[in-house]
Short mmCIF file of C-alpha atoms in Angstrom, two decimals:
data_model
loop_
_atom_site.label_atom_id
_atom_site.label_comp_id
_atom_site.label_asym_id
_atom_site.label_seq_id
_atom_site.Cartn_x
_atom_site.Cartn_y
_atom_site.Cartn_z
CA MET A 4 103.37 73.04 98.97
CA GLN A 5 102.97 75.37 101.91
CA ARG A 6 99.95 77.44 102.83
CA TYR A 7 100.54 81.11 103.67
CA LYS A 8 98.07 83.36 105.44
CA ILE A 9 98.64 87.05 104.68
CA THR A 10 97.10 90.08 106.36
CA MET A 11 97.13 93.28 104.37
CA ALA A 12 96.11 96.94 104.38
CA TYR A 13 95.06 98.55 101.14
CA ASP A 14 93.85 101.84 99.79
CA GLY A 15 90.98 100.77 97.54
CA THR A 16 90.65 104.11 95.75
CA ASN A 17 92.24 103.07 92.49
CA PHE A 18 91.09 99.45 92.39
CA ALA A 19 87.94 97.96 90.83
CA GLY A 20 87.38 96.03 94.06
CA PHE A 21 88.97 92.87 95.45
CA GLN A 22 87.83 90.25 92.97
CA ARG A 23 89.87 89.53 89.85
CA GLN A 24 88.21 90.79 86.65
CA PRO A 25 89.57 90.85 83.11
CA ASN A 26 91.15 94.18 82.11
CA GLN A 27 90.53 95.71 85.53
CA ARG A 28 93.01 96.61 88.23
CA THR A 29 91.90 94.59 91.26
CA ILE A 30 93.39 93.65 94.63
CA GLN A 31 93.25 89.92 93.91
CA GLY A 32 94.76 90.33 90.45
CA THR A 33 97.57 92.52 91.77
CA LEU A 34 98.35 90.04 94.58
CA GLU A 35 98.30 87.12 92.16
CA ASN A 36 100.71 88.90 89.85
CA ALA A 37 103.10 89.43 92.77
CA VAL A 38 102.86 85.88 94.15
CA ASN A 39 103.27 84.26 90.74
CA LYS A 40 106.22 86.52 89.99
CA MET A 41 107.86 85.17 93.15
CA SER A 42 107.06 81.52 92.51
CA LYS A 43 108.43 81.20 88.95
CA PHE A 44 106.30 78.06 88.85
CA ASP A 45 104.36 76.71 85.93
CA ASP A 46 101.08 76.33 87.79
CA PHE A 47 99.15 79.51 88.42
CA ILE A 48 98.80 80.29 92.13
CA THR A 49 95.36 81.56 93.16
CA ILE A 50 94.81 83.99 96.01
CA HIS A 51 91.81 83.22 98.21
CA GLY A 52 90.48 86.27 100.05
CA SER A 53 88.29 86.26 103.17
CA GLY A 54 85.67 87.94 101.00
CA ARG A 55 85.29 90.69 98.43
CA THR A 56 85.47 94.39 98.94
CA ASP A 57 83.89 96.75 96.42
CA ALA A 58 85.58 99.35 94.25
CA GLY A 59 86.84 102.19 96.45
CA VAL A 60 86.46 100.24 99.71
CA HIS A 61 89.57 100.06 101.90
CA ALA A 62 91.08 97.46 104.20
CA LEU A 63 93.05 97.87 107.40
CA ALA A 64 93.49 94.10 107.78
CA GLN A 65 92.06 91.99 104.97
CA VAL A 66 93.12 88.32 105.09
CA ALA A 67 93.91 85.93 102.24
CA HIS A 68 95.69 82.62 101.79
CA PHE A 69 97.53 80.83 99.01
CA ASP A 70 99.60 77.70 98.47
CA PHE A 71 103.18 78.22 97.42
CA PRO A 72 105.52 75.65 95.87
CA HIS A 73 108.77 76.78 97.52
CA ASP A 74 109.77 76.77 101.15
CA ILE A 75 110.19 80.48 102.01
CA PRO A 76 110.11 81.72 105.63
CA ALA A 77 107.04 83.86 106.41
CA GLN A 78 109.12 87.01 106.97
CA GLY A 79 110.88 86.52 103.65
CA MET A 80 107.56 86.03 101.85
CA MET A 81 106.25 89.27 103.37
CA ARG A 82 109.35 91.24 102.43
CA GLY A 83 109.40 89.81 98.93
CA LEU A 84 105.75 90.59 98.26
CA ASN A 85 106.01 94.11 99.67
CA ALA A 86 108.95 94.77 97.38
CA ILE A 87 106.87 93.80 94.34
CA LEU A 88 103.45 95.18 95.31
CA PRO A 89 102.44 98.79 94.65
CA LEU A 90 102.48 101.08 97.70
CA GLU A 91 98.67 100.94 97.80
CA ILE A 92 98.83 97.39 99.18
CA GLU A 93 100.99 96.55 102.19
CA ILE A 94 101.32 93.08 103.67
CA ILE A 95 101.39 93.68 107.43
CA ASP A 96 101.54 90.08 108.59
CA CYS A 97 102.36 86.69 107.13
CA GLU A 98 102.30 83.23 108.68
CA ILE A 99 102.64 79.68 107.49
CA VAL A 100 99.41 77.89 108.37
CA ASP A 101 97.95 74.42 108.39
CA ALA A 102 96.47 73.17 105.11
CA ASN A 103 93.05 73.14 106.82
CA PHE A 104 93.05 76.90 107.21
CA HIS A 105 90.83 78.70 104.70
CA SER A 106 90.67 82.51 104.73
CA ARG A 107 86.98 82.49 103.81
CA PHE A 108 85.46 79.35 105.30
CA SER A 109 87.33 79.49 108.62
CA THR A 110 86.13 83.00 109.58
CA HIS A 111 84.32 83.59 112.83
CA GLY A 112 83.37 87.17 111.95
CA LYS A 113 84.34 90.48 110.39
CA ARG A 114 84.65 93.96 111.70
CA TYR A 115 83.94 96.97 109.49
CA LEU A 116 84.56 100.63 110.19
CA TYR A 117 82.79 103.50 108.47
CA ARG A 118 84.12 107.10 108.62
CA VAL A 119 81.75 110.01 107.96
CA SER A 120 83.28 113.48 107.69
CA ARG A 121 81.07 116.36 108.67
CA GLY A 122 81.08 120.05 107.99
CA ARG A 123 80.09 122.46 105.31
CA PHE A 124 83.08 121.82 103.05
CA THR A 125 84.22 118.61 101.47
CA ASN A 126 87.80 118.23 102.64
CA PRO A 127 89.99 117.51 99.58
CA PHE A 128 92.16 115.17 101.67
CA LYS A 129 89.22 113.07 102.82
CA ARG A 130 87.24 112.67 99.61
CA ASN A 131 88.58 109.15 99.01
CA TYR A 132 88.79 108.15 102.68
CA THR A 133 85.45 109.11 104.24
CA GLY A 134 81.82 109.56 103.37
CA HIS A 135 80.68 113.15 103.73
CA TYR A 136 77.47 114.34 105.41
CA LYS A 137 76.86 118.06 105.46
CA TYR A 138 73.42 118.08 107.12
CA ALA A 139 72.66 118.34 110.83
CA LEU A 140 73.22 115.18 112.87
CA ASP A 141 72.01 114.43 116.38
CA ILE A 142 74.43 111.74 117.55
CA GLU A 143 72.21 110.95 120.54
CA ARG A 144 69.47 109.78 118.18
CA ILE A 145 71.94 107.48 116.39
CA LYS A 146 73.19 106.12 119.73
CA GLN A 147 69.62 105.21 120.64
CA ALA A 148 69.22 103.36 117.33
CA MET A 149 72.44 101.33 117.55
CA PRO A 150 71.08 98.55 119.81
CA ASP A 151 68.42 97.85 117.13
CA VAL A 152 71.23 97.12 114.67
CA GLU A 153 72.66 94.39 116.89
CA GLY A 154 71.33 90.85 117.07
CA THR A 155 70.13 88.25 114.57
CA HIS A 156 67.86 89.73 111.91
CA ASP A 157 66.67 89.32 108.37
CA TYR A 158 68.56 92.16 106.67
CA SER A 159 66.61 91.95 103.36
CA SER A 160 65.91 95.70 103.50
CA PHE A 161 69.66 96.30 103.63
CA VAL A 162 70.94 94.23 100.73
CA ALA A 163 71.71 95.72 97.33
CA SER A 164 70.53 94.07 94.15
CA GLY A 165 73.31 91.87 92.86
CA SER A 166 73.57 89.88 96.08
CA GLN A 167 74.40 86.26 95.33
CA THR A 168 72.49 84.75 98.20
CA ASP A 169 68.83 84.49 99.20
CA ASP A 170 69.60 83.92 102.84
CA HIS A 171 69.58 87.40 104.36
CA VAL A 172 69.71 86.41 108.01
CA ARG A 173 72.92 87.54 109.70
CA THR A 174 74.07 88.29 113.24
CA ILE A 175 75.69 91.55 114.27
CA TYR A 176 77.49 91.02 117.57
CA GLU A 177 78.33 94.66 118.13
CA ALA A 178 77.41 97.99 116.53
CA THR A 179 78.82 101.27 117.87
CA VAL A 180 79.04 104.93 116.92
CA ARG A 181 81.38 107.59 118.25
CA GLU A 182 82.36 111.13 117.45
CA ASP A 183 85.95 112.00 116.57
CA GLN A 184 85.82 115.65 117.57
CA ALA A 185 89.39 116.43 116.54
CA ASN A 186 88.72 115.38 112.95
CA ASP A 187 85.02 116.33 112.85
CA GLU A 188 84.05 112.78 111.98
CA VAL A 189 81.42 110.27 113.03
CA ILE A 190 82.77 106.72 113.18
CA PHE A 191 80.68 103.56 113.02
CA GLU A 192 81.87 100.04 113.76
CA PHE A 193 80.04 96.80 113.03
CA TYR A 194 81.19 93.37 114.13
CA GLY A 195 79.16 90.48 112.75
CA ASN A 196 79.30 86.91 111.49
CA GLY A 197 78.95 88.06 107.89
CA PHE A 198 77.60 90.93 105.85
CA LEU A 199 75.46 91.08 102.72
CA TYR A 200 76.27 93.01 99.58
CA ASN A 201 76.41 96.74 100.47
CA GLN A 202 74.84 95.99 103.86
CA VAL A 203 77.13 98.22 105.93
CA ARG A 204 76.81 101.13 103.52
CA ILE A 205 73.00 100.89 103.45
CA MET A 206 72.84 100.63 107.26
CA VAL A 207 75.05 103.73 107.58
CA GLY A 208 72.87 105.62 105.09
CA THR A 209 69.81 104.75 107.19
CA LEU A 210 71.53 105.64 110.48
CA LEU A 211 72.50 109.06 109.13
CA GLN A 212 68.88 109.73 108.21
CA ILE A 213 67.88 108.75 111.75
CA GLY A 214 70.50 111.18 113.08
CA ASN A 215 69.19 113.87 110.77
CA GLY A 216 65.64 113.36 112.04
CA SER A 217 64.22 112.33 108.69
CA ARG A 218 63.54 108.80 110.01
CA PRO A 219 62.19 107.68 113.39
CA ILE A 220 64.83 106.45 115.86
CA HIS A 221 63.62 102.85 115.83
CA ASP A 222 63.05 102.59 112.07
CA PHE A 223 65.35 99.53 111.89
CA LEU A 224 62.67 97.47 113.65
CA ARG A 225 60.16 98.38 110.93
CA LEU A 226 62.72 97.75 108.16
CA TYR A 227 63.40 94.24 109.47
CA GLU A 228 59.68 93.55 109.08
CA VAL A 229 59.03 95.03 105.65
CA LYS A 230 62.05 93.31 104.02
CA ASP A 231 62.06 95.88 101.23
CA ARG A 232 65.28 97.40 99.90
CA ALA A 233 63.31 100.35 98.48
CA GLU A 234 62.52 101.43 102.06
CA ALA A 235 66.18 101.91 103.04
CA ARG A 236 67.05 104.24 100.24
CA GLU A 237 70.47 105.77 100.92
CA THR A 238 73.73 103.89 100.37
CA ALA A 239 76.70 105.65 101.97
CA PRO A 240 79.66 105.94 99.55
CA ALA A 241 82.35 103.27 99.29
CA SER A 242 85.10 105.75 100.20
CA GLY A 243 84.21 105.70 103.92
CA LEU A 244 84.22 101.92 104.37
CA TYR A 245 87.14 99.93 105.82
CA LEU A 246 87.39 96.19 106.44
CA LYS A 247 89.04 96.47 109.85
CA GLU A 248 89.47 92.89 111.01
CA VAL A 249 88.78 89.31 109.95
CA VAL A 250 88.37 87.16 113.04
CA TYR A 251 89.18 83.44 113.13
CA PRO A 252 88.43 81.08 115.99
CA LYS A 253 91.24 80.74 118.49
CA GLU A 254 93.09 77.44 118.16
CA ASP A 255 92.88 75.06 121.09
CA MET B 14 85.83 144.64 87.22
CA GLN B 15 86.21 143.39 90.74
CA ARG B 16 89.21 141.68 92.31
CA TYR B 17 88.58 138.48 94.26
CA LYS B 18 91.02 136.89 96.69
CA ILE B 19 90.44 133.16 97.11
CA THR B 20 91.95 130.81 99.70
CA MET B 21 91.91 127.13 98.83
CA ALA B 22 92.92 123.67 100.01
CA TYR B 23 93.98 121.12 97.46
CA ASP B 24 95.18 117.56 97.24
CA GLY B 25 98.09 117.86 94.80
CA THR B 26 98.40 114.12 94.16
CA ASN B 27 96.85 114.07 90.72
CA PHE B 28 98.02 117.47 89.49
CA ALA B 29 101.18 118.36 87.58
CA GLY B 30 101.71 121.22 90.03
CA PHE B 31 100.16 124.67 90.32
CA GLN B 32 101.32 126.36 87.15
CA ARG B 33 99.30 126.05 83.94
CA GLN B 34 100.99 123.84 81.31
CA PRO B 35 99.68 122.66 77.97
CA ASN B 36 98.07 119.19 78.07
CA GLN B 37 98.64 118.83 81.80
CA ARG B 38 96.14 118.84 84.63
CA THR B 39 97.23 121.72 86.86
CA ILE B 40 95.72 123.68 89.75
CA GLN B 41 95.91 126.99 87.88
CA GLY B 42 94.42 125.50 84.72
CA THR B 43 91.57 123.86 86.64
CA LEU B 44 90.80 127.12 88.51
CA GLU B 45 90.89 129.12 85.28
CA ASN B 46 88.48 126.70 83.63
CA ALA B 47 86.06 127.15 86.54
CA VAL B 48 86.32 130.95 86.73
CA ASN B 49 85.95 131.39 82.97
CA LYS B 50 82.98 129.04 82.95
CA MET B 51 81.32 131.31 85.51
CA SER B 52 82.15 134.57 83.75
CA LYS B 53 80.83 133.75 80.27
CA PHE B 54 82.98 136.69 79.19
CA ASP B 55 84.95 137.05 76.00
CA ASP B 56 88.21 137.98 77.69
CA PHE B 57 90.12 135.14 79.31
CA ILE B 58 90.44 135.59 83.07
CA THR B 59 93.86 134.69 84.47
CA ILE B 60 94.35 133.28 87.98
CA HIS B 61 97.36 134.70 89.84
CA GLY B 62 98.65 132.39 92.57
CA SER B 63 100.81 133.38 95.54
CA GLY B 64 103.44 131.09 94.04
CA ARG B 65 103.80 127.69 92.49
CA THR B 66 103.61 124.33 94.15
CA ASP B 67 105.20 121.29 92.52
CA ALA B 68 103.52 118.14 91.28
CA GLY B 69 102.22 116.14 94.26
CA VAL B 70 102.59 119.03 96.75
CA HIS B 71 99.46 119.91 98.72
CA ALA B 72 97.93 123.12 100.06
CA LEU B 73 95.93 123.74 103.21
CA ALA B 74 95.51 127.44 102.36
CA GLN B 75 96.97 128.54 99.04
CA VAL B 76 95.94 132.06 97.97
CA ALA B 77 95.20 133.43 94.50
CA HIS B 78 93.45 136.43 93.01
CA PHE B 79 91.65 137.25 89.77
CA ASP B 80 89.61 140.06 88.25
CA PHE B 81 86.02 139.25 87.39
CA PRO B 82 83.71 141.22 85.07
CA HIS B 83 80.46 140.67 86.98
CA ASP B 84 79.43 141.82 90.41
CA ILE B 85 78.96 138.60 92.40
CA PRO B 86 79.02 138.57 96.22
CA ALA B 87 82.08 136.77 97.68
CA GLN B 88 79.94 133.97 99.19
CA GLY B 89 78.21 133.38 95.86
CA MET B 90 81.54 133.26 94.05
CA MET B 91 82.83 130.67 96.53
CA ARG B 92 79.71 128.51 96.22
CA GLY B 93 79.70 128.75 92.44
CA LEU B 94 83.36 127.79 92.11
CA ASN B 95 83.05 124.90 94.56
CA ALA B 96 80.12 123.55 92.55
CA ILE B 97 82.24 123.50 89.38
CA LEU B 98 85.65 122.49 90.78
CA PRO B 99 86.63 118.84 91.32
CA LEU B 100 86.57 117.63 94.93
CA GLU B 101 90.36 117.79 95.02
CA ILE B 102 90.22 121.59 95.20
CA GLU B 103 88.04 123.36 97.75
CA ILE B 104 87.72 127.12 98.06
CA ILE B 105 87.62 127.75 101.81
CA ASP B 106 87.49 131.55 101.77
CA CYS B 107 86.69 134.29 99.29
CA GLU B 108 86.77 138.06 99.66
CA ILE B 109 86.49 141.05 97.39
CA VAL B 110 89.73 143.01 97.71
CA ASP B 111 91.21 146.31 96.66
CA ALA B 112 92.70 146.44 93.15
CA ASN B 113 96.12 147.01 94.79
CA PHE B 114 96.09 143.56 96.35
CA HIS B 115 98.30 141.04 94.58
CA SER B 116 98.44 137.45 95.81
CA ARG B 117 102.15 137.15 94.97
CA PHE B 118 103.67 140.60 95.39
CA SER B 119 101.77 141.52 98.56
CA THR B 120 102.95 138.50 100.59
CA HIS B 121 104.73 138.96 103.89
CA GLY B 122 105.66 135.30 104.20
CA LYS B 123 104.68 131.68 103.77
CA ARG B 124 104.33 128.78 106.12
CA TYR B 125 105.04 125.23 104.98
CA LEU B 126 104.40 121.99 106.82
CA TYR B 127 106.16 118.71 106.11
CA ARG B 128 104.84 115.35 107.38
CA VAL B 129 107.18 112.38 107.71
CA SER B 130 105.63 109.02 108.54
CA ARG B 131 107.82 106.59 110.40
CA GLY B 132 107.81 102.87 110.93
CA ARG B 133 108.82 99.76 109.17
CA PHE B 134 105.87 99.65 106.79
CA THR B 135 104.76 102.19 104.26
CA ASN B 136 101.16 102.94 105.19
CA PRO B 137 98.99 102.66 102.04
CA PHE B 138 96.80 105.53 103.24
CA LYS B 139 99.74 107.90 103.71
CA ARG B 140 101.75 107.25 100.58
CA ASN B 141 100.44 110.40 98.87
CA TYR B 142 100.19 112.50 102.03
CA THR B 143 103.50 112.06 103.85
CA GLY B 144 107.14 111.36 103.20
CA HIS B 145 108.25 108.06 104.72
CA TYR B 146 111.46 107.45 106.71
CA LYS B 147 112.05 103.93 107.94
CA TYR B 148 115.47 104.43 109.55
CA ALA B 149 116.20 105.35 113.17
CA LEU B 150 115.63 109.00 114.08
CA ASP B 151 116.82 110.83 117.18
CA ILE B 152 114.41 113.75 117.40
CA GLU B 153 116.60 115.45 120.02
CA ARG B 154 119.37 115.80 117.43
CA ILE B 155 116.92 117.42 114.98
CA LYS B 156 115.65 119.77 117.70
CA GLN B 157 119.21 120.91 118.31
CA ALA B 158 119.65 121.60 114.60
CA MET B 159 116.45 123.62 114.11
CA PRO B 160 117.83 126.97 115.40
CA ASP B 161 120.50 126.76 112.67
CA VAL B 162 117.72 126.67 110.07
CA GLU B 163 116.28 129.99 111.28
CA GLY B 164 117.64 133.40 110.35
CA THR B 165 118.88 135.06 107.16
CA HIS B 166 121.16 132.80 105.15
CA ASP B 167 122.38 132.05 101.65
CA TYR B 168 120.50 128.82 100.94
CA SER B 169 122.47 127.96 97.76
CA SER B 170 123.14 124.45 99.08
CA PHE B 171 119.37 123.94 99.36
CA VAL B 172 118.14 124.99 95.94
CA ALA B 173 117.38 122.52 93.18
CA SER B 174 118.61 123.05 89.65
CA GLY B 175 115.85 124.72 87.70
CA SER B 176 115.56 127.64 90.12
CA GLN B 177 114.77 130.83 88.26
CA THR B 178 116.68 133.17 90.52
CA ASP B 179 120.34 133.71 91.41
CA ASP B 180 119.53 135.41 94.68
CA HIS B 181 119.52 132.61 97.23
CA VAL B 182 119.38 134.72 100.37
CA ARG B 183 116.15 134.20 102.31
CA THR B 184 114.95 134.62 105.87
CA ILE B 185 113.29 131.87 107.87
CA TYR B 186 111.47 133.41 110.82
CA GLU B 187 110.61 130.15 112.50
CA ALA B 188 111.50 126.47 112.06
CA THR B 189 110.07 123.79 114.35
CA VAL B 190 109.84 120.04 114.61
CA ARG B 191 107.46 117.95 116.70
CA GLU B 192 106.47 114.33 117.06
CA ASP B 193 102.88 113.24 116.46
CA GLN B 194 102.98 110.10 118.58
CA ALA B 195 99.41 109.03 117.80
CA ASN B 196 100.13 108.89 114.08
CA ASP B 197 103.82 107.95 114.31
CA GLU B 198 104.81 111.04 112.37
CA VAL B 199 107.46 113.75 112.59
CA ILE B 200 106.12 117.15 111.59
CA PHE B 201 108.23 120.09 110.46
CA GLU B 202 107.07 123.68 110.02
CA PHE B 203 108.93 126.50 108.33
CA TYR B 204 107.78 130.11 108.26
CA GLY B 205 109.85 132.41 106.07
CA ASN B 206 109.73 135.38 103.72
CA GLY B 207 110.11 133.15 100.68
CA PHE B 208 111.46 129.76 99.67
CA LEU B 209 113.63 128.63 96.79
CA TYR B 210 112.83 125.80 94.40
CA ASN B 211 112.64 122.54 96.45
CA GLN B 212 114.21 124.33 99.44
CA VAL B 213 111.89 122.89 102.08
CA ARG B 214 112.20 119.36 100.73
CA ILE B 215 116.01 119.55 100.61
CA MET B 216 116.15 121.00 104.14
CA VAL B 217 113.91 118.18 105.42
CA GLY B 218 116.11 115.59 103.66
CA THR B 219 119.15 117.06 105.41
CA LEU B 220 117.41 117.27 108.81
CA LEU B 221 116.41 113.60 108.61
CA GLN B 222 120.05 112.67 107.98
CA ILE B 223 121.01 114.72 111.03
CA GLY B 224 118.38 112.85 113.03
CA ASN B 225 119.69 109.56 111.72
CA GLY B 226 123.23 110.44 112.80
CA SER B 227 124.68 110.34 109.30
CA ARG B 228 125.38 114.09 109.45
CA PRO B 229 126.70 116.23 112.31
CA ILE B 230 124.06 118.20 114.23
CA HIS B 231 125.29 121.59 113.06
CA ASP B 232 125.89 120.64 109.42
CA PHE B 233 123.59 123.48 108.26
CA LEU B 234 126.29 125.98 109.28
CA ARG B 235 128.81 124.24 107.03
CA LEU B 236 126.28 123.96 104.18
CA TYR B 237 125.62 127.72 104.30
CA GLU B 238 129.36 128.24 103.75
CA VAL B 239 130.01 125.74 100.97
CA LYS B 240 127.01 126.86 98.85
CA ASP B 241 127.00 123.54 97.01
CA ARG B 242 123.78 121.68 96.21
CA ALA B 243 125.74 118.44 95.82
CA GLU B 244 126.51 118.55 99.56
CA ALA B 245 122.83 118.41 100.59
CA ARG B 246 121.96 115.33 98.68
CA GLU B 247 118.54 114.10 99.77
CA THR B 248 115.29 115.73 98.64
CA ALA B 249 112.29 114.59 100.68
CA PRO B 250 109.35 113.56 98.46
CA ALA B 251 106.68 116.01 97.33
CA SER B 252 103.91 113.97 98.97
CA GLY B 253 104.78 115.19 102.50
CA LEU B 254 104.77 118.92 101.69
CA TYR B 255 101.85 121.27 102.43
CA LEU B 256 101.62 125.02 101.82
CA LYS B 257 99.95 125.84 105.12
CA GLU B 258 99.53 129.59 105.07
CA VAL B 259 100.25 132.65 102.94
CA VAL B 260 100.66 135.66 105.19
CA TYR B 261 99.85 139.22 104.06
CA PRO B 262 100.61 142.37 106.04
CA LYS B 263 97.78 143.48 108.29
CA GLU B 264 95.95 146.50 106.92
CA ASP B 265 96.18 149.73 108.93
#
């Protein structure tokens, strides 16, 4: 047995999320089909992802691992999987790793990107790849709010029902916003040690309301106190969210 | 009755082309559903496009016209249609025009854009929005070939079977190629008085072979002479093609 770590980009539009579900087209299920097709082995090979992504959420560099019964070079594994996988999933890196490596438990942090397209019209080419916000936005207000997003906080106001954990304390190392003038987009990035269910999308929904002026600039500070999901109402759509990077500790 | 000229962008990925067909999801059929829903009129209103686009081909500014029984301002018509249409089609301009205007017969020319993504991997986010070419390309060779594409020629070598005309002489006013380094793409544009069935896609297929070195730089000149579709073998995929502009003569 050899453990493979794969890094992949995927267009989540036509998947019911990462996690395998019966009678649904999922990222995990599609990867497992491909890996098991390659192994021709009796025992089912399970793919372990760094974490789930929801239906419609994309990845620029999701990470997963699996144990494979045959000795195939990493480059050959990557080529073989890419030949079998649909074009919506592309393996962009593959390495053979130590059996101690675990795509989920070894993570140091994750980086998410959120794209918001602006303007009066919904652009037909962006409907699956951005959120859309047609109201006025003052980016300076959002920039002033971003430092409040960083740090260690109880994010109970920012977790959707359906979360499988009661511990809502997480640390966001870095939270930034920038304008992409050429594409008329606003782009958020969040780098943290872990994120709750729908947390990034709820934070973006709140930040857009701050930018629109319908919330005070420092409303995050109040939301940390009240710990009430009903207070952070808007959830930005899945289509704008990208898992950009899964970070593992550097080896010694 | 009033005649409306509409300009629209659409993502052609999930349409069986522009032209209405029974039991198929088409641009024309979807537009006609929307317009007839708005009219609540007994007589069926037909949409007249500037021309067809194939399954999977996109438009940045396709033009169509139709006659409508009620007197609705152009802005109201645009808003109403956009509220009914799926997000894949967006009306970006609407004007009330003279009854002599015809979206197809009044055209002066059309401009098409073709996007080729390069690189070893197929990018999951570009699979429906570009063609992909993973082999070596010498853009300088393509640049030297582009002047051969311009002018008035018999394009019989560049027309797919299924064309509904025997007259294969057309004029291309302008043909350009440029590299988009940031996105690792090669972008072609063709402006001409009319294009044959699959003509742009066959020309791009041939130009990529010239860039790859598997055809001589001035092979277009030979292809104009031989008038043989079998000689221009490759047809670039529909996903990279965009109808960028439909040009009408300026009014006096």
